């Protein structure tokens, strides 16, 4: 995140203002990596990095033809 902030030419205070995350939280994040999920999402949007979150939970590759057929995604799992 720090590298991306610098690539965008932003100071910590500027990024804090743009992302609506406190300067202290942003500074602590750069120093320790500790921050709330909500704040990291705000920072990601401010740095135009929101698409990076898609890599956290990649889709499973198809296992058989039923995985490829166009059908609605399950909304929940029911235990039998």
Short mmCIF file of N, CA, C and O in Angstrom, two decimals:
data_model
loop_
_atom_site.label_atom_id
_atom_site.label_comp_id
_atom_site.label_asym_id
_atom_site.label_seq_id
_atom_site.Cartn_x
_atom_site.Cartn_y
_atom_site.Cartn_z
N UNK A 1 0.83 -1.18 0.00
CA UNK A 1 0.00 0.00 0.00
C UNK A 1 0.88 1.25 0.00
O UNK A 1 0.59 2.19 -0.72
N UNK A 2 1.94 1.23 0.77
CA UNK A 2 2.82 2.40 0.81
C UNK A 2 3.40 2.68 -0.57
O UNK A 2 3.42 3.82 -1.02
N UNK A 3 3.85 1.61 -1.24
CA UNK A 3 4.42 1.78 -2.59
C UNK A 3 3.38 2.39 -3.53
O UNK A 3 3.67 3.30 -4.29
N UNK A 4 2.15 1.89 -3.44
CA UNK A 4 1.09 2.40 -4.32
C UNK A 4 0.78 3.85 -3.99
O UNK A 4 0.53 4.65 -4.88
N UNK A 5 0.78 4.20 -2.70
CA UNK A 5 0.54 5.59 -2.28
C UNK A 5 1.60 6.51 -2.88
O UNK A 5 1.28 7.56 -3.45
N UNK A 6 2.86 6.07 -2.80
CA UNK A 6 3.96 6.87 -3.33
C UNK A 6 3.87 6.98 -4.85
O UNK A 6 4.11 8.05 -5.42
N UNK A 7 3.50 5.88 -5.52
CA UNK A 7 3.32 5.91 -6.98
C UNK A 7 2.27 6.93 -7.38
O UNK A 7 2.35 7.54 -8.44
N UNK A 8 1.24 7.10 -6.54
CA UNK A 8 0.19 8.09 -6.81
C UNK A 8 0.61 9.50 -6.40
O UNK A 8 -0.15 10.45 -6.58
N UNK A 9 1.80 9.63 -5.83
CA UNK A 9 2.30 10.93 -5.43
C UNK A 9 1.56 11.53 -4.24
O UNK A 9 1.42 12.75 -4.15
N UNK A 10 1.08 10.67 -3.32
CA UNK A 10 0.30 11.13 -2.19
C UNK A 10 1.09 11.01 -0.89
O UNK A 10 1.82 10.03 -0.68
N UNK A 11 0.94 12.00 -0.03
CA UNK A 11 1.48 11.89 1.32
C UNK A 11 0.51 11.06 2.15
O UNK A 11 -0.63 10.81 1.74
N UNK A 12 0.95 10.67 3.33
CA UNK A 12 0.05 9.92 4.21
C UNK A 12 -1.18 10.76 4.55
O UNK A 12 -2.29 10.25 4.57
N UNK A 13 -0.98 12.03 4.82
CA UNK A 13 -2.11 12.90 5.17
C UNK A 13 -3.08 13.05 4.00
O UNK A 13 -4.29 13.06 4.19
N UNK A 14 -2.55 13.17 2.78
CA UNK A 14 -3.42 13.28 1.61
C UNK A 14 -4.25 12.02 1.39
O UNK A 14 -5.44 12.09 1.12
N UNK A 15 -3.60 10.86 1.54
CA UNK A 15 -4.33 9.61 1.38
C UNK A 15 -5.37 9.44 2.48
O UNK A 15 -6.49 8.99 2.23
N UNK A 16 -5.02 9.82 3.69
CA UNK A 16 -5.97 9.74 4.80
C UNK A 16 -7.20 10.57 4.49
O UNK A 16 -8.33 10.13 4.68
N UNK A 17 -6.99 11.76 3.98
CA UNK A 17 -8.10 12.64 3.64
C UNK A 17 -8.94 12.08 2.51
O UNK A 17 -10.17 12.06 2.57
N UNK A 18 -8.29 11.58 1.46
CA UNK A 18 -9.00 11.03 0.30
C UNK A 18 -9.80 9.78 0.64
O UNK A 18 -10.87 9.55 0.08
N UNK A 19 -9.26 8.97 1.54
CA UNK A 19 -9.90 7.69 1.86
C UNK A 19 -10.85 7.79 3.05
O UNK A 19 -11.56 6.84 3.34
N UNK A 20 -10.84 8.92 3.72
CA UNK A 20 -11.66 9.12 4.92
C UNK A 20 -11.25 8.13 6.03
O UNK A 20 -12.09 7.60 6.74
N UNK A 21 -9.95 7.88 6.12
CA UNK A 21 -9.35 7.06 7.18
C UNK A 21 -8.46 7.99 7.98
O UNK A 21 -7.76 8.83 7.39
N UNK A 22 -8.46 7.86 9.28
CA UNK A 22 -7.66 8.78 10.09
C UNK A 22 -6.18 8.64 9.75
O UNK A 22 -5.69 7.57 9.41
N UNK A 23 -5.47 9.75 9.89
CA UNK A 23 -4.04 9.78 9.63
C UNK A 23 -3.32 8.78 10.54
O UNK A 23 -2.44 8.05 10.11
N UNK A 24 -3.73 8.71 11.81
CA UNK A 24 -3.11 7.79 12.75
C UNK A 24 -3.28 6.34 12.33
O UNK A 24 -2.34 5.54 12.42
N UNK A 25 -4.47 5.99 11.87
CA UNK A 25 -4.73 4.62 11.41
C UNK A 25 -3.89 4.30 10.18
O UNK A 25 -3.33 3.20 10.07
N UNK A 26 -3.79 5.24 9.28
CA UNK A 26 -3.01 5.04 8.06
C UNK A 26 -1.54 4.86 8.39
O UNK A 26 -0.87 3.96 7.88
N UNK A 27 -1.02 5.71 9.27
CA UNK A 27 0.37 5.63 9.67
C UNK A 27 0.66 4.30 10.35
O UNK A 27 1.66 3.63 10.06
N UNK A 28 -0.22 3.88 11.26
CA UNK A 28 -0.06 2.61 11.95
C UNK A 28 -0.10 1.44 10.96
O UNK A 28 0.67 0.48 11.09
N UNK A 29 -0.96 1.53 9.97
CA UNK A 29 -1.05 0.49 8.95
C UNK A 29 0.27 0.36 8.19
O UNK A 29 0.76 -0.75 7.98
N UNK A 30 0.85 1.47 7.82
CA UNK A 30 2.13 1.41 7.09
C UNK A 30 3.25 0.88 7.97
O UNK A 30 4.16 0.21 7.48
N UNK A 31 3.20 1.15 9.26
CA UNK A 31 4.26 0.71 10.17
C UNK A 31 4.10 -0.73 10.62
O UNK A 31 5.09 -1.45 10.75
N UNK A 32 2.87 -1.17 10.87
CA UNK A 32 2.65 -2.48 11.49
C UNK A 32 1.81 -3.44 10.64
O UNK A 32 1.79 -4.63 10.91
N UNK A 33 1.06 -2.91 9.69
CA UNK A 33 0.16 -3.74 8.89
C UNK A 33 -1.19 -3.95 9.56
O UNK A 33 -2.03 -4.65 9.03
N UNK A 34 -1.41 -3.34 10.72
CA UNK A 34 -2.67 -3.50 11.44
C UNK A 34 -3.65 -2.40 11.07
O UNK A 34 -3.32 -1.22 11.14
N UNK A 35 -4.87 -2.83 10.66
CA UNK A 35 -5.91 -1.88 10.28
C UNK A 35 -7.22 -2.65 10.17
O UNK A 35 -7.21 -3.86 9.96
N UNK A 36 -8.33 -1.96 10.27
CA UNK A 36 -9.62 -2.63 10.12
C UNK A 36 -9.87 -2.94 8.64
O UNK A 36 -9.33 -2.27 7.75
N UNK A 37 -10.69 -3.94 8.40
CA UNK A 37 -11.03 -4.29 7.02
C UNK A 37 -11.73 -3.13 6.33
O UNK A 37 -11.44 -2.83 5.17
N UNK A 38 -12.62 -2.45 7.03
CA UNK A 38 -13.32 -1.31 6.45
C UNK A 38 -12.33 -0.24 5.99
O UNK A 38 -12.46 0.29 4.89
N UNK A 39 -11.33 0.04 6.80
CA UNK A 39 -10.36 1.06 6.44
C UNK A 39 -9.49 0.64 5.27
O UNK A 39 -9.19 1.45 4.39
N UNK A 40 -9.10 -0.63 5.22
CA UNK A 40 -8.27 -1.07 4.10
C UNK A 40 -9.05 -1.02 2.80
O UNK A 40 -8.50 -0.70 1.74
N UNK A 41 -10.35 -1.28 2.86
CA UNK A 41 -11.18 -1.18 1.66
C UNK A 41 -11.26 0.28 1.21
O UNK A 41 -11.13 0.58 0.01
N UNK A 42 -11.44 1.19 2.13
CA UNK A 42 -11.49 2.62 1.79
C UNK A 42 -10.18 3.07 1.14
O UNK A 42 -10.18 3.81 0.15
N UNK A 43 -9.07 2.62 1.70
CA UNK A 43 -7.76 2.98 1.15
C UNK A 43 -7.60 2.39 -0.24
O UNK A 43 -7.11 3.05 -1.17
N UNK A 44 -8.03 1.14 -0.42
CA UNK A 44 -7.92 0.50 -1.73
C UNK A 44 -8.69 1.28 -2.79
O UNK A 44 -8.19 1.49 -3.90
N UNK A 45 -9.89 1.74 -2.47
CA UNK A 45 -10.66 2.52 -3.44
C UNK A 45 -9.96 3.85 -3.73
O UNK A 45 -9.92 4.29 -4.88
N UNK A 46 -9.41 4.48 -2.71
CA UNK A 46 -8.73 5.76 -2.91
C UNK A 46 -7.50 5.59 -3.80
O UNK A 46 -7.13 6.50 -4.54
N UNK A 47 -6.87 4.41 -3.75
CA UNK A 47 -5.67 4.14 -4.56
C UNK A 47 -6.00 3.38 -5.85
O UNK A 47 -5.09 2.91 -6.52
N UNK A 48 -7.28 3.26 -6.16
CA UNK A 48 -7.73 2.57 -7.37
C UNK A 48 -7.20 1.14 -7.41
O UNK A 48 -6.73 0.66 -8.43
N UNK A 49 -7.26 0.46 -6.26
CA UNK A 49 -6.75 -0.91 -6.14
C UNK A 49 -7.84 -1.88 -5.71
O UNK A 49 -7.54 -2.99 -5.27
N UNK A 50 -9.10 -1.49 -5.85
CA UNK A 50 -10.18 -2.35 -5.38
C UNK A 50 -10.26 -3.68 -6.12
O UNK A 50 -10.67 -4.70 -5.56
N UNK A 51 -9.82 -3.72 -7.36
CA UNK A 51 -9.85 -4.97 -8.13
C UNK A 51 -8.91 -6.02 -7.55
O UNK A 51 -9.10 -7.21 -7.77
N UNK A 52 -7.92 -5.60 -6.79
CA UNK A 52 -6.96 -6.53 -6.19
C UNK A 52 -7.65 -7.49 -5.21
O UNK A 52 -7.16 -8.58 -4.97
N UNK A 53 -8.79 -7.09 -4.64
CA UNK A 53 -9.49 -7.94 -3.70
C UNK A 53 -10.03 -9.20 -4.36
O UNK A 53 -10.24 -10.21 -3.70
N UNK A 54 -10.25 -9.17 -5.66
CA UNK A 54 -10.76 -10.34 -6.37
C UNK A 54 -9.78 -11.51 -6.29
O UNK A 54 -10.17 -12.66 -6.33
N UNK A 55 -8.50 -11.21 -6.13
CA UNK A 55 -7.49 -12.26 -6.04
C UNK A 55 -7.48 -12.96 -4.69
O UNK A 55 -6.90 -14.02 -4.54
N UNK A 56 -8.11 -12.35 -3.69
CA UNK A 56 -8.14 -12.97 -2.37
C UNK A 56 -8.97 -14.25 -2.35
O UNK A 56 -8.64 -15.20 -1.64
N UNK A 57 -10.07 -14.27 -3.10
CA UNK A 57 -10.97 -15.41 -3.12
C UNK A 57 -11.27 -15.81 -4.56
O UNK A 57 -12.37 -15.60 -5.05
N UNK A 58 -10.28 -16.39 -5.23
CA UNK A 58 -10.51 -16.74 -6.63
C UNK A 58 -11.55 -17.85 -6.77
O UNK A 58 -11.72 -18.67 -5.86
N UNK A 59 -12.22 -17.84 -7.90
CA UNK A 59 -13.21 -18.88 -8.17
C UNK A 59 -12.55 -20.23 -8.37
O UNK A 59 -11.39 -20.31 -8.79
N UNK A 60 -13.29 -21.26 -8.08
CA UNK A 60 -12.80 -22.62 -8.27
C UNK A 60 -12.91 -22.99 -9.74
O UNK A 60 -13.94 -22.72 -10.36
N UNK A 61 -11.90 -23.60 -10.32
CA UNK A 61 -12.01 -23.99 -11.73
C UNK A 61 -13.08 -25.07 -11.89
O UNK A 61 -13.33 -25.85 -10.97
N UNK A 62 -13.73 -25.13 -13.05
CA UNK A 62 -14.79 -26.13 -13.26
C UNK A 62 -14.25 -27.55 -13.08
O UNK A 62 -13.16 -27.87 -13.54
N UNK A 63 -15.06 -28.38 -12.40
CA UNK A 63 -14.68 -29.78 -12.17
C UNK A 63 -15.36 -30.72 -13.17
O UNK A 63 -14.83 -31.76 -13.49
N UNK A 64 -16.56 -30.31 -13.63
CA UNK A 64 -17.29 -31.12 -14.61
C UNK A 64 -18.24 -30.21 -15.38
O UNK A 64 -18.27 -29.00 -15.16
N UNK A 65 -19.02 -30.78 -16.29
CA UNK A 65 -19.89 -29.99 -17.15
C UNK A 65 -20.94 -29.21 -16.37
O UNK A 65 -21.32 -28.11 -16.75
N UNK A 66 -21.40 -29.75 -15.24
CA UNK A 66 -22.40 -29.05 -14.43
C UNK A 66 -21.87 -27.73 -13.88
O UNK A 66 -22.63 -26.81 -13.62
N UNK A 67 -20.57 -27.64 -13.69
CA UNK A 67 -19.97 -26.38 -13.21
C UNK A 67 -19.95 -25.32 -14.31
O UNK A 67 -19.82 -24.13 -14.02
N UNK A 68 -20.05 -25.75 -15.56
CA UNK A 68 -19.97 -24.83 -16.69
C UNK A 68 -21.35 -24.35 -17.14
O UNK A 68 -21.50 -23.24 -17.63
N UNK A 69 -22.36 -25.20 -16.95
CA UNK A 69 -23.72 -24.86 -17.39
C UNK A 69 -24.20 -23.62 -16.65
O UNK A 69 -24.00 -23.49 -15.44
N UNK A 70 -24.82 -22.72 -17.38
CA UNK A 70 -25.31 -21.47 -16.80
C UNK A 70 -26.48 -21.78 -15.86
O UNK A 70 -27.55 -22.17 -16.29
N UNK A 71 -26.25 -21.62 -14.58
CA UNK A 71 -27.30 -21.84 -13.59
C UNK A 71 -27.06 -20.87 -12.43
O UNK A 71 -25.93 -20.40 -12.24
N UNK A 72 -28.09 -20.57 -11.67
CA UNK A 72 -27.92 -19.60 -10.58
C UNK A 72 -26.94 -20.12 -9.53
O UNK A 72 -26.88 -21.32 -9.25
N UNK A 73 -26.18 -19.21 -8.96
CA UNK A 73 -25.25 -19.57 -7.90
C UNK A 73 -26.01 -19.86 -6.61
O UNK A 73 -27.03 -19.23 -6.33
N UNK A 74 -25.51 -20.79 -5.83
CA UNK A 74 -26.11 -21.09 -4.54
C UNK A 74 -25.98 -19.87 -3.63
O UNK A 74 -24.96 -19.20 -3.63
N UNK A 75 -27.00 -19.63 -2.86
CA UNK A 75 -27.00 -18.51 -1.93
C UNK A 75 -26.58 -18.94 -0.52
O UNK A 75 -26.16 -18.14 0.27
N UNK A 76 -26.76 -20.22 -0.23
CA UNK A 76 -26.36 -20.75 1.07
C UNK A 76 -26.21 -22.25 0.99
O UNK A 76 -26.66 -22.88 0.04
N UNK A 77 -25.61 -22.83 1.99
CA UNK A 77 -25.42 -24.27 2.05
C UNK A 77 -26.32 -24.80 3.14
O UNK A 77 -26.36 -24.27 4.25
N UNK A 78 -27.06 -25.86 2.82
CA UNK A 78 -27.93 -26.48 3.82
C UNK A 78 -27.33 -27.80 4.25
O UNK A 78 -26.93 -28.61 3.43
N UNK A 79 -27.27 -28.00 5.56
CA UNK A 79 -26.77 -29.26 6.11
C UNK A 79 -27.88 -30.29 6.07
O UNK A 79 -29.03 -29.98 6.33
N UNK A 80 -27.53 -31.53 5.74
CA UNK A 80 -28.52 -32.62 5.71
C UNK A 80 -28.46 -33.42 6.98
O UNK A 80 -27.52 -33.52 7.65
#
